[in-house]
Short mmCIF file of C-alpha atoms in Angstrom, two decimals:
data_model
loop_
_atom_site.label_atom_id
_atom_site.label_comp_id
_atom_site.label_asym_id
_atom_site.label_seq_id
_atom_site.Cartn_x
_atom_site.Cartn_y
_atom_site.Cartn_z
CA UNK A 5 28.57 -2.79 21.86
CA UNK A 6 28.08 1.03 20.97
CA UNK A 7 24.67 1.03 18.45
CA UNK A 8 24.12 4.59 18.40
CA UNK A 9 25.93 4.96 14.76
CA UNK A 10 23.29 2.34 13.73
CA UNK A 11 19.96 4.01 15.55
CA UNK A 12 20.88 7.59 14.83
CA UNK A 13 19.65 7.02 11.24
CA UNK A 14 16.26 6.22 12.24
CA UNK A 15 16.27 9.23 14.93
CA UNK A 16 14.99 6.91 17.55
CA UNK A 17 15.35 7.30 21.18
CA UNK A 18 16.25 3.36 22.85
CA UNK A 19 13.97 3.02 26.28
CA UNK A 20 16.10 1.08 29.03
CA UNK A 21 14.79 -1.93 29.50
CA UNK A 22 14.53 -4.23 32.57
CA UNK A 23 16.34 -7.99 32.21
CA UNK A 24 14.31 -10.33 34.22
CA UNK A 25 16.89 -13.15 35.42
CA UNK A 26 15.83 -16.23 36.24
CA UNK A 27 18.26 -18.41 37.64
CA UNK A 28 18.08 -22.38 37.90
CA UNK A 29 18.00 -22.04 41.63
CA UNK A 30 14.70 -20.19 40.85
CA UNK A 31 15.76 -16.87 42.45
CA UNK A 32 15.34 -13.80 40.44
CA UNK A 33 17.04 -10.69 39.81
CA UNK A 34 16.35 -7.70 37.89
CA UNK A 35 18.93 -5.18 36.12
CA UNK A 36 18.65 -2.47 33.73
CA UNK A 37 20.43 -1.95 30.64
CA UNK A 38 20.53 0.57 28.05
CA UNK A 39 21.27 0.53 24.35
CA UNK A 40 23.17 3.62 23.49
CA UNK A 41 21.04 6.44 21.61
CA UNK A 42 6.03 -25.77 -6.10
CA UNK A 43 5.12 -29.44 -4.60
CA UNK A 44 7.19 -32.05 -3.06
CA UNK A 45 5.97 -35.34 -4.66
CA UNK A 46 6.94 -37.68 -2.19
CA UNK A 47 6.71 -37.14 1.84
CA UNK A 48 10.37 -37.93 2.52
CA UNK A 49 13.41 -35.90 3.66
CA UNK A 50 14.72 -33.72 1.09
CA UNK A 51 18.27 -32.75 0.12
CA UNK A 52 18.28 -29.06 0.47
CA UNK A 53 21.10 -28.39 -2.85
CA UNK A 54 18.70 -30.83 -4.94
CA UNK A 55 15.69 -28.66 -4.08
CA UNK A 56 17.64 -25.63 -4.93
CA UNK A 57 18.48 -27.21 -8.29
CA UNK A 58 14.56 -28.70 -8.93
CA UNK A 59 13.24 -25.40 -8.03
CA UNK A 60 15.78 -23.58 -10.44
CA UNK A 61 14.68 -25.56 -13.39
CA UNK A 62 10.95 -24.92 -12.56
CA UNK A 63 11.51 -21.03 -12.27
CA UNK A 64 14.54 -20.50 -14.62
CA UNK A 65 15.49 -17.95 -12.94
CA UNK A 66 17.66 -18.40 -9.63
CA UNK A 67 21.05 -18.17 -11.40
CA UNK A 68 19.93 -14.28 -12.01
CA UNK A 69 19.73 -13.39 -7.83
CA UNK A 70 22.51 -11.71 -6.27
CA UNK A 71 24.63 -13.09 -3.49
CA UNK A 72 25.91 -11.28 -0.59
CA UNK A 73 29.46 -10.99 -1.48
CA UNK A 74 31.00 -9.65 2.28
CA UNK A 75 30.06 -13.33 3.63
CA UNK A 76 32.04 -16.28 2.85
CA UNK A 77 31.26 -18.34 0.68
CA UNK A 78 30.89 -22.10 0.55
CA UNK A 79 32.38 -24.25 -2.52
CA UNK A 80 29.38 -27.12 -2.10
CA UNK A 81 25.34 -25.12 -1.54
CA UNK A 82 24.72 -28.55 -0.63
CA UNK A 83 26.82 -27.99 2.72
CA UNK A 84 24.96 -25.06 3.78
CA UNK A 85 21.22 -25.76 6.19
CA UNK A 86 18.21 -25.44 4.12
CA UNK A 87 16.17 -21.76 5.43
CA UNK A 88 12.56 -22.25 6.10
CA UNK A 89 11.16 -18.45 6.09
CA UNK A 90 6.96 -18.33 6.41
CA UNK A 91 5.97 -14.95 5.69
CA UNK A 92 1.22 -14.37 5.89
CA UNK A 93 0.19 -11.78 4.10
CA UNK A 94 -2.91 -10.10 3.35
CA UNK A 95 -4.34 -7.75 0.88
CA UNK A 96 -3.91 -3.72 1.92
CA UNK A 97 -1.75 -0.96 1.11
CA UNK A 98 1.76 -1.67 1.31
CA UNK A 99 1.48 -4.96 0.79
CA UNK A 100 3.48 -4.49 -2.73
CA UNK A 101 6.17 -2.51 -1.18
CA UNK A 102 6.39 -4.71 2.12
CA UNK A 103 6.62 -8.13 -0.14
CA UNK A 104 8.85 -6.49 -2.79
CA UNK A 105 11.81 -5.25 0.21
CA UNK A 106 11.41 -8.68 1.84
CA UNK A 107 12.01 -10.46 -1.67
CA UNK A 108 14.77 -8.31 -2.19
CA UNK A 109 16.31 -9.11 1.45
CA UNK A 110 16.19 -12.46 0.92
CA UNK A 111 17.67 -12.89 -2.78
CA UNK A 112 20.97 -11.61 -1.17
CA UNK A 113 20.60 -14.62 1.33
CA UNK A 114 22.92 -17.43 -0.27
CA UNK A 115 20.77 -20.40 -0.96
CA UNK A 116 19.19 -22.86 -0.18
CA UNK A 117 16.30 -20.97 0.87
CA UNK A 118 12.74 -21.80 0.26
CA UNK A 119 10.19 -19.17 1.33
CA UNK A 120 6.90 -20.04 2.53
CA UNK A 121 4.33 -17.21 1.79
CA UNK A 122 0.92 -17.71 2.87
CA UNK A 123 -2.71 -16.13 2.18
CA UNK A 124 -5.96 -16.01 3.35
CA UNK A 125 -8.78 -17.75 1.07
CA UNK A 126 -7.23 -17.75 -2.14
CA UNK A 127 -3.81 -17.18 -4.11
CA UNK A 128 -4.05 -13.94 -5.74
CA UNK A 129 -2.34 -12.95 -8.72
CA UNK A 130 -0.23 -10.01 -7.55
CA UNK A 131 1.35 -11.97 -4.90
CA UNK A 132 1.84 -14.41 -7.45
CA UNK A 133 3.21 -12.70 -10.06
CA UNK A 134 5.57 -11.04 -7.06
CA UNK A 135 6.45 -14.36 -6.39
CA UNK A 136 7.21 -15.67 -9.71
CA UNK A 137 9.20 -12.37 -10.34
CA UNK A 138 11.33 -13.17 -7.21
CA UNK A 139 13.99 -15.39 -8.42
CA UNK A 140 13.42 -16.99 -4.76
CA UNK A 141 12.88 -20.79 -4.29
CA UNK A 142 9.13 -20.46 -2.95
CA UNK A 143 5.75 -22.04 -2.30
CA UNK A 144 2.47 -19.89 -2.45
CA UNK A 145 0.04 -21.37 -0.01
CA UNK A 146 -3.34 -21.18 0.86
CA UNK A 147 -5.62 -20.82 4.58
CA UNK A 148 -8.94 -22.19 3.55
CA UNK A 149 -10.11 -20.91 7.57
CA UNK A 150 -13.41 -18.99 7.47
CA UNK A 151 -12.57 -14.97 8.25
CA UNK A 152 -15.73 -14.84 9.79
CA UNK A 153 -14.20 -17.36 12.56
CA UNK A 154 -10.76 -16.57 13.66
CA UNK A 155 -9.71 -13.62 15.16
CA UNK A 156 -6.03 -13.85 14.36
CA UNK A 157 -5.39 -14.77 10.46
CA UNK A 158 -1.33 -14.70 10.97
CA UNK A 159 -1.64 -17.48 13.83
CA UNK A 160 -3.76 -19.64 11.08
CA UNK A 161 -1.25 -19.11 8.14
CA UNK A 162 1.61 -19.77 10.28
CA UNK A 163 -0.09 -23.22 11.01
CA UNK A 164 -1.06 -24.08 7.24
CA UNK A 165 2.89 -22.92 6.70
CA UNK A 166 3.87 -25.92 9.51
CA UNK A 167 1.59 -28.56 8.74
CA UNK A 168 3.12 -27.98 4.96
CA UNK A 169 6.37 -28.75 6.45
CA UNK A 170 5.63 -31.50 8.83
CA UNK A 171 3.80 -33.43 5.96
CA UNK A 172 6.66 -33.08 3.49
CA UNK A 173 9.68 -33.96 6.07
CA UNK A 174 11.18 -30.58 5.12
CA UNK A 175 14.74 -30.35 6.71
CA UNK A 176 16.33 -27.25 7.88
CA UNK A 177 15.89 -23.74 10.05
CA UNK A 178 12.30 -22.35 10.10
CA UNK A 179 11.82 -18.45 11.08
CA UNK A 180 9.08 -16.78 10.97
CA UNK A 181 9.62 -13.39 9.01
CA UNK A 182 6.67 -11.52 8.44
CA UNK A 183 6.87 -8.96 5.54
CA UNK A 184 6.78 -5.65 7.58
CA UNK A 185 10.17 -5.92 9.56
CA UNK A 186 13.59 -5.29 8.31
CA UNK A 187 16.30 -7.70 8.63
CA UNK A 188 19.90 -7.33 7.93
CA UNK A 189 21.16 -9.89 5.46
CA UNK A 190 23.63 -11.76 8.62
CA UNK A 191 20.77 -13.02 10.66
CA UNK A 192 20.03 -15.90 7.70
CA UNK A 193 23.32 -16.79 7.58
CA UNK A 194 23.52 -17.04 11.25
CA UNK A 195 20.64 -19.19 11.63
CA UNK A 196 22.38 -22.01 9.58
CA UNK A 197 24.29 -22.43 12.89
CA UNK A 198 21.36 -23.09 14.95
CA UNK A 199 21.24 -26.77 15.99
CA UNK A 200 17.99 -27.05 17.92
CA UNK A 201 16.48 -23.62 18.71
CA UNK A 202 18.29 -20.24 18.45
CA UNK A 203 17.07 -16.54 19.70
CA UNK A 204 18.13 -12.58 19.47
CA UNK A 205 16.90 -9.67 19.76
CA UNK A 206 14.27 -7.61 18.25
CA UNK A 207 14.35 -3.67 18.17
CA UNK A 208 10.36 -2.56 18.14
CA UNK A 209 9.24 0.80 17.81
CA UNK A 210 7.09 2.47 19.76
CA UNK A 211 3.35 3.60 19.17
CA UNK A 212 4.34 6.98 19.48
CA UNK A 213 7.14 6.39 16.97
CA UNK A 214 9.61 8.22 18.58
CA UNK A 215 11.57 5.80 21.04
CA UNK A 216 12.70 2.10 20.51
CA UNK A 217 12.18 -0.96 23.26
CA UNK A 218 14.54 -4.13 22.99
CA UNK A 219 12.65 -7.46 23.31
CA UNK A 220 14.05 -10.85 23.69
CA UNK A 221 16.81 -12.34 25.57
CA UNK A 222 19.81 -11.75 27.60
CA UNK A 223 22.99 -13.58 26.95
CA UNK A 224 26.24 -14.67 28.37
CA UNK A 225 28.35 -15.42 24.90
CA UNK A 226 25.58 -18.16 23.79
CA UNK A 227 23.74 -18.96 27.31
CA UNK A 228 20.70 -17.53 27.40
CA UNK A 229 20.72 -15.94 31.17
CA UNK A 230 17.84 -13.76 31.35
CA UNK A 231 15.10 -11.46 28.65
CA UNK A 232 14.51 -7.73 28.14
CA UNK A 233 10.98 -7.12 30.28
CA UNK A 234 9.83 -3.33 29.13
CA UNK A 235 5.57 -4.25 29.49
CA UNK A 236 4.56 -5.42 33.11
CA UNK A 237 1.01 -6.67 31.43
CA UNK A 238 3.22 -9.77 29.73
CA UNK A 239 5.59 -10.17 32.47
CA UNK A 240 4.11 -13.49 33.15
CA UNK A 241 4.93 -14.90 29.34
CA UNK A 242 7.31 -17.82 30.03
CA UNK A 243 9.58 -16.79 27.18
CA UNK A 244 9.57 -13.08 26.47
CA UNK A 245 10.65 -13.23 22.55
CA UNK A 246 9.06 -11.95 20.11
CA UNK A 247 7.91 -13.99 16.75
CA UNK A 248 10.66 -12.54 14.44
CA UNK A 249 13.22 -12.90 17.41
CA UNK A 250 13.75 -16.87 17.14
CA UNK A 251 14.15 -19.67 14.57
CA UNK A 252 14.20 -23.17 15.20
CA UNK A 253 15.65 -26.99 13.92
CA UNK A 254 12.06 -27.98 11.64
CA UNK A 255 12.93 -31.51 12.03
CA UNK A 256 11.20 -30.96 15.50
CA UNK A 257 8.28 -30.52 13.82
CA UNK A 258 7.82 -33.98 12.79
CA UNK A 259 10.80 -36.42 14.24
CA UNK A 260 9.70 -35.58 18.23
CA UNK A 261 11.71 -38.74 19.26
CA UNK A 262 14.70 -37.47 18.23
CA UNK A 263 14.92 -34.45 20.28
CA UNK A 264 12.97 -36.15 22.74
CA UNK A 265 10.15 -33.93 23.16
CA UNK A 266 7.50 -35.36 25.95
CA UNK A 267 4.62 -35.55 23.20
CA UNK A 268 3.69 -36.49 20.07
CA UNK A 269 1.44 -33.60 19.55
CA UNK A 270 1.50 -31.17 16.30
CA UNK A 271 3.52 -27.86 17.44
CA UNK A 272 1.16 -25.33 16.22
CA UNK A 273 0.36 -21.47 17.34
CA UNK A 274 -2.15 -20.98 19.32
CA UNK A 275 -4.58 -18.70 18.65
CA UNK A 276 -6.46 -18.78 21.94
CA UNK A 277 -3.78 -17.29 24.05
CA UNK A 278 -3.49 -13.47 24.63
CA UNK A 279 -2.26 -11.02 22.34
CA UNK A 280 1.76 -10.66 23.25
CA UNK A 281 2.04 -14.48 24.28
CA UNK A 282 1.72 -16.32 21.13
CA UNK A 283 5.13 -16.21 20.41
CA UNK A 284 6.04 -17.86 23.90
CA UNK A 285 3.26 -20.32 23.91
CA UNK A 286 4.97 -21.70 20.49
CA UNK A 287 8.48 -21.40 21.98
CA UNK A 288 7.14 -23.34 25.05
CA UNK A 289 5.52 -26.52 22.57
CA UNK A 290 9.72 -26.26 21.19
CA UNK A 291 12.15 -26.03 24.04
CA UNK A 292 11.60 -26.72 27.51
CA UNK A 293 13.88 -24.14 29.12
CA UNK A 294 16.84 -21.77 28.17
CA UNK A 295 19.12 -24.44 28.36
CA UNK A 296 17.85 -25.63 25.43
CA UNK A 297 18.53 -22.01 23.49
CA UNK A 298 21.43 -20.87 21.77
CA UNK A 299 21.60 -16.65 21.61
CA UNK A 300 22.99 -14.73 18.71
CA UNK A 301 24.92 -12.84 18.41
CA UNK A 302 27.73 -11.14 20.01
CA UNK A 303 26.02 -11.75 23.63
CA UNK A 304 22.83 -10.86 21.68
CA UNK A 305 23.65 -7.58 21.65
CA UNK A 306 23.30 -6.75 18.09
CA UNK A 307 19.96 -6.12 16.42
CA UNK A 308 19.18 -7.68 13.20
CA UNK A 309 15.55 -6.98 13.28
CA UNK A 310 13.68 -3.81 13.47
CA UNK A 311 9.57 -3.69 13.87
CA UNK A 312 8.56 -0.39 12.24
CA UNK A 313 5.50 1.15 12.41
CA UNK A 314 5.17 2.18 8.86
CA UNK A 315 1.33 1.73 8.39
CA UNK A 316 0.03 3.48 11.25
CA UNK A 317 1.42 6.62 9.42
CA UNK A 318 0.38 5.97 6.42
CA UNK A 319 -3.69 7.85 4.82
CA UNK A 320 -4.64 8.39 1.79
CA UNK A 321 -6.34 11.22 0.53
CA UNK A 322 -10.20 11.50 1.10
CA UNK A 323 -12.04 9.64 -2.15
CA UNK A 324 -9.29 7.63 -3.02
CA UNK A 325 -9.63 3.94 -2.27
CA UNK A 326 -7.26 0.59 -3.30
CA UNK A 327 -8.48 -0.06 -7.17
CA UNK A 328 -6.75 -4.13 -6.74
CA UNK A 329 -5.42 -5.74 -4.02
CA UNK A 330 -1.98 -4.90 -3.72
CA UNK A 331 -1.16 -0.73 -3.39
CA UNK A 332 -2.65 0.41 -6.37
CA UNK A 333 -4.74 3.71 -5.82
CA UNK A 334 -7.21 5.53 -7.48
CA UNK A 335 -9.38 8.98 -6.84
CA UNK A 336 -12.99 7.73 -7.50
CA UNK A 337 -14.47 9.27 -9.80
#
């Protein structure tokens, strides 16, 4: 598949990357490939279309968010998978903007959808009134955790976000999205197909912001055959996806006998692993191979998620500090 119509706009150069293949005869081969230039009441299963509905009389205000009228379109919500998306987020410039584009992504998503956002501490009120402003079926939750004592706050969010759906039986696709990526609108959609655990690929820029490195896997039609290796110091993750790059069945989460998982323990993140493994060690608690993946789409050769480096280019003038929490600036005086 030719991207280079779809790159050129962001004037990034697309590194080669090395596939690592690991075959079930556990030989390995390596090839290189380039990419052209609200609260549930009761802790029972819920109907997906009757949350939708709940949630629209609490808000008033879901009939008012665009659909996304190039996809088809179902006569019955009801028959469509419930979307999980668990977004952290912390106070610091951009937030505003990075919540606000995310919101607006996922109001052209055709429901149901219930987004997960998560804090540190406290709820403040400008991601709450973002929230509320939405139109999106949500829940605004809380990480009591101590700052002091982690050292990742995402991997402790993402937890609070999965306990919150293990306790209340939630039923449908969980994906972690977190508020600084783009994604195109087809990737939801295509998640509704996944039956236990489904992965694609990720486009991430570069630190020098100039070139682009693929991450996740490598795919015959569906089968997931191999990944896209570009960092030899996590060439010994078992999975190499990246966090926004997968999205998985959240009945997992808390009916284990059903998909016959070897333990009964919680599937959390770990925070104790490296940087650049977390994502795998939570893949690993979730599948026990590839055979157990389904890739999207087209071979996984398209991209529906780009990892921008927005922030690291971003300064403000010298005096001028954050007045409230979410990208609101003021010269002192």
């Amino acid at each position: 598949m030719n991207l280079i119509s779809e790159q050129q706009a962001f004037a990034f150069e697309v590194e080669p990357t090395v596939a690592s293949f690991h075959t079930h005869d556990g030989s390995e081969r390596n090839v290189t490939s380039m990419a052209d230039s609200t609260e549930v009441e009761n802790n029972v299963t819920l109907n997906p279309y009757a949350l939708v509905q709940r949630q629209g009389m609490i808000e008033g205000n879901l009939d008012n968010a665009p659909t996304n009228q190039s996809l088809p379109r179902d006569i019955n919500p009801g028959s469509r998978k419930l979307l999980i998306v668990i977004t952290p987020t912390h106070a610091r410039p951009h937030q505003a903007y990075y919540l606000n584009r995310l919101a607006y992504t996922l109001k052209l998503v055709q429901p149901p959808l219930l987004w997960i956002v998560v804090e540190m501490t406290s709820q403040s009120e400008e991601t709450a009134g973002i929230l509320r402003k939405s139109g999106i079926m949500y829940r605004h939750l809380v990480c009591k955790k101590n700052l002091t004592d982690i050292k990742d706050r995402n991997v402790h969010q993402r937890n609070v976000a999965l306990s919150h759906i293990e306790t209340h039986r939630l039923d449908g696709i969980v994906y972690f999205a977190d508020e600084y990526n783009v994604y195109s609108i087809d990737l939801f959609e295509q998640m509704r197909h996944i039956r236990q655990f489904g992965t694609w690929t990720v486009a991430k820029q570069t630190q020098d912001n100039n070139r682009v490195t693929l991450e996740g896997p490598v795919c015959n039609g569906t089968k997931v055959i191999g990944w896209h290796l570009n960092e030899l110091s996590k060439r010994y993750r078992r999975f190499h996806a990246e966090m926004p790059g997968f999205a998985f069945n959240s009945t997992i989460l808390w009916d284990p006998r059903r998909w016959h998982r070897p333990t009964l323990e919680q599937i959390r993140q770990l925070e104790t692993v490296k940087d650049g493994f977390q994502a795998s060690s939570i893949i690993e608690q979730v599948v026990e191979d590839e055979s157990q993946m389904e890739g999207l789409l087209q071979d996984c050769s398209r991209i529906m998620v780009w990892e921008l480096n927005i922030e690291s280019n971003s300064f403000y003038p010298q005096k001028w500090l954050m007045k409230n929490n979410l990208d609101v600036i003021a010269p002192l005086a």
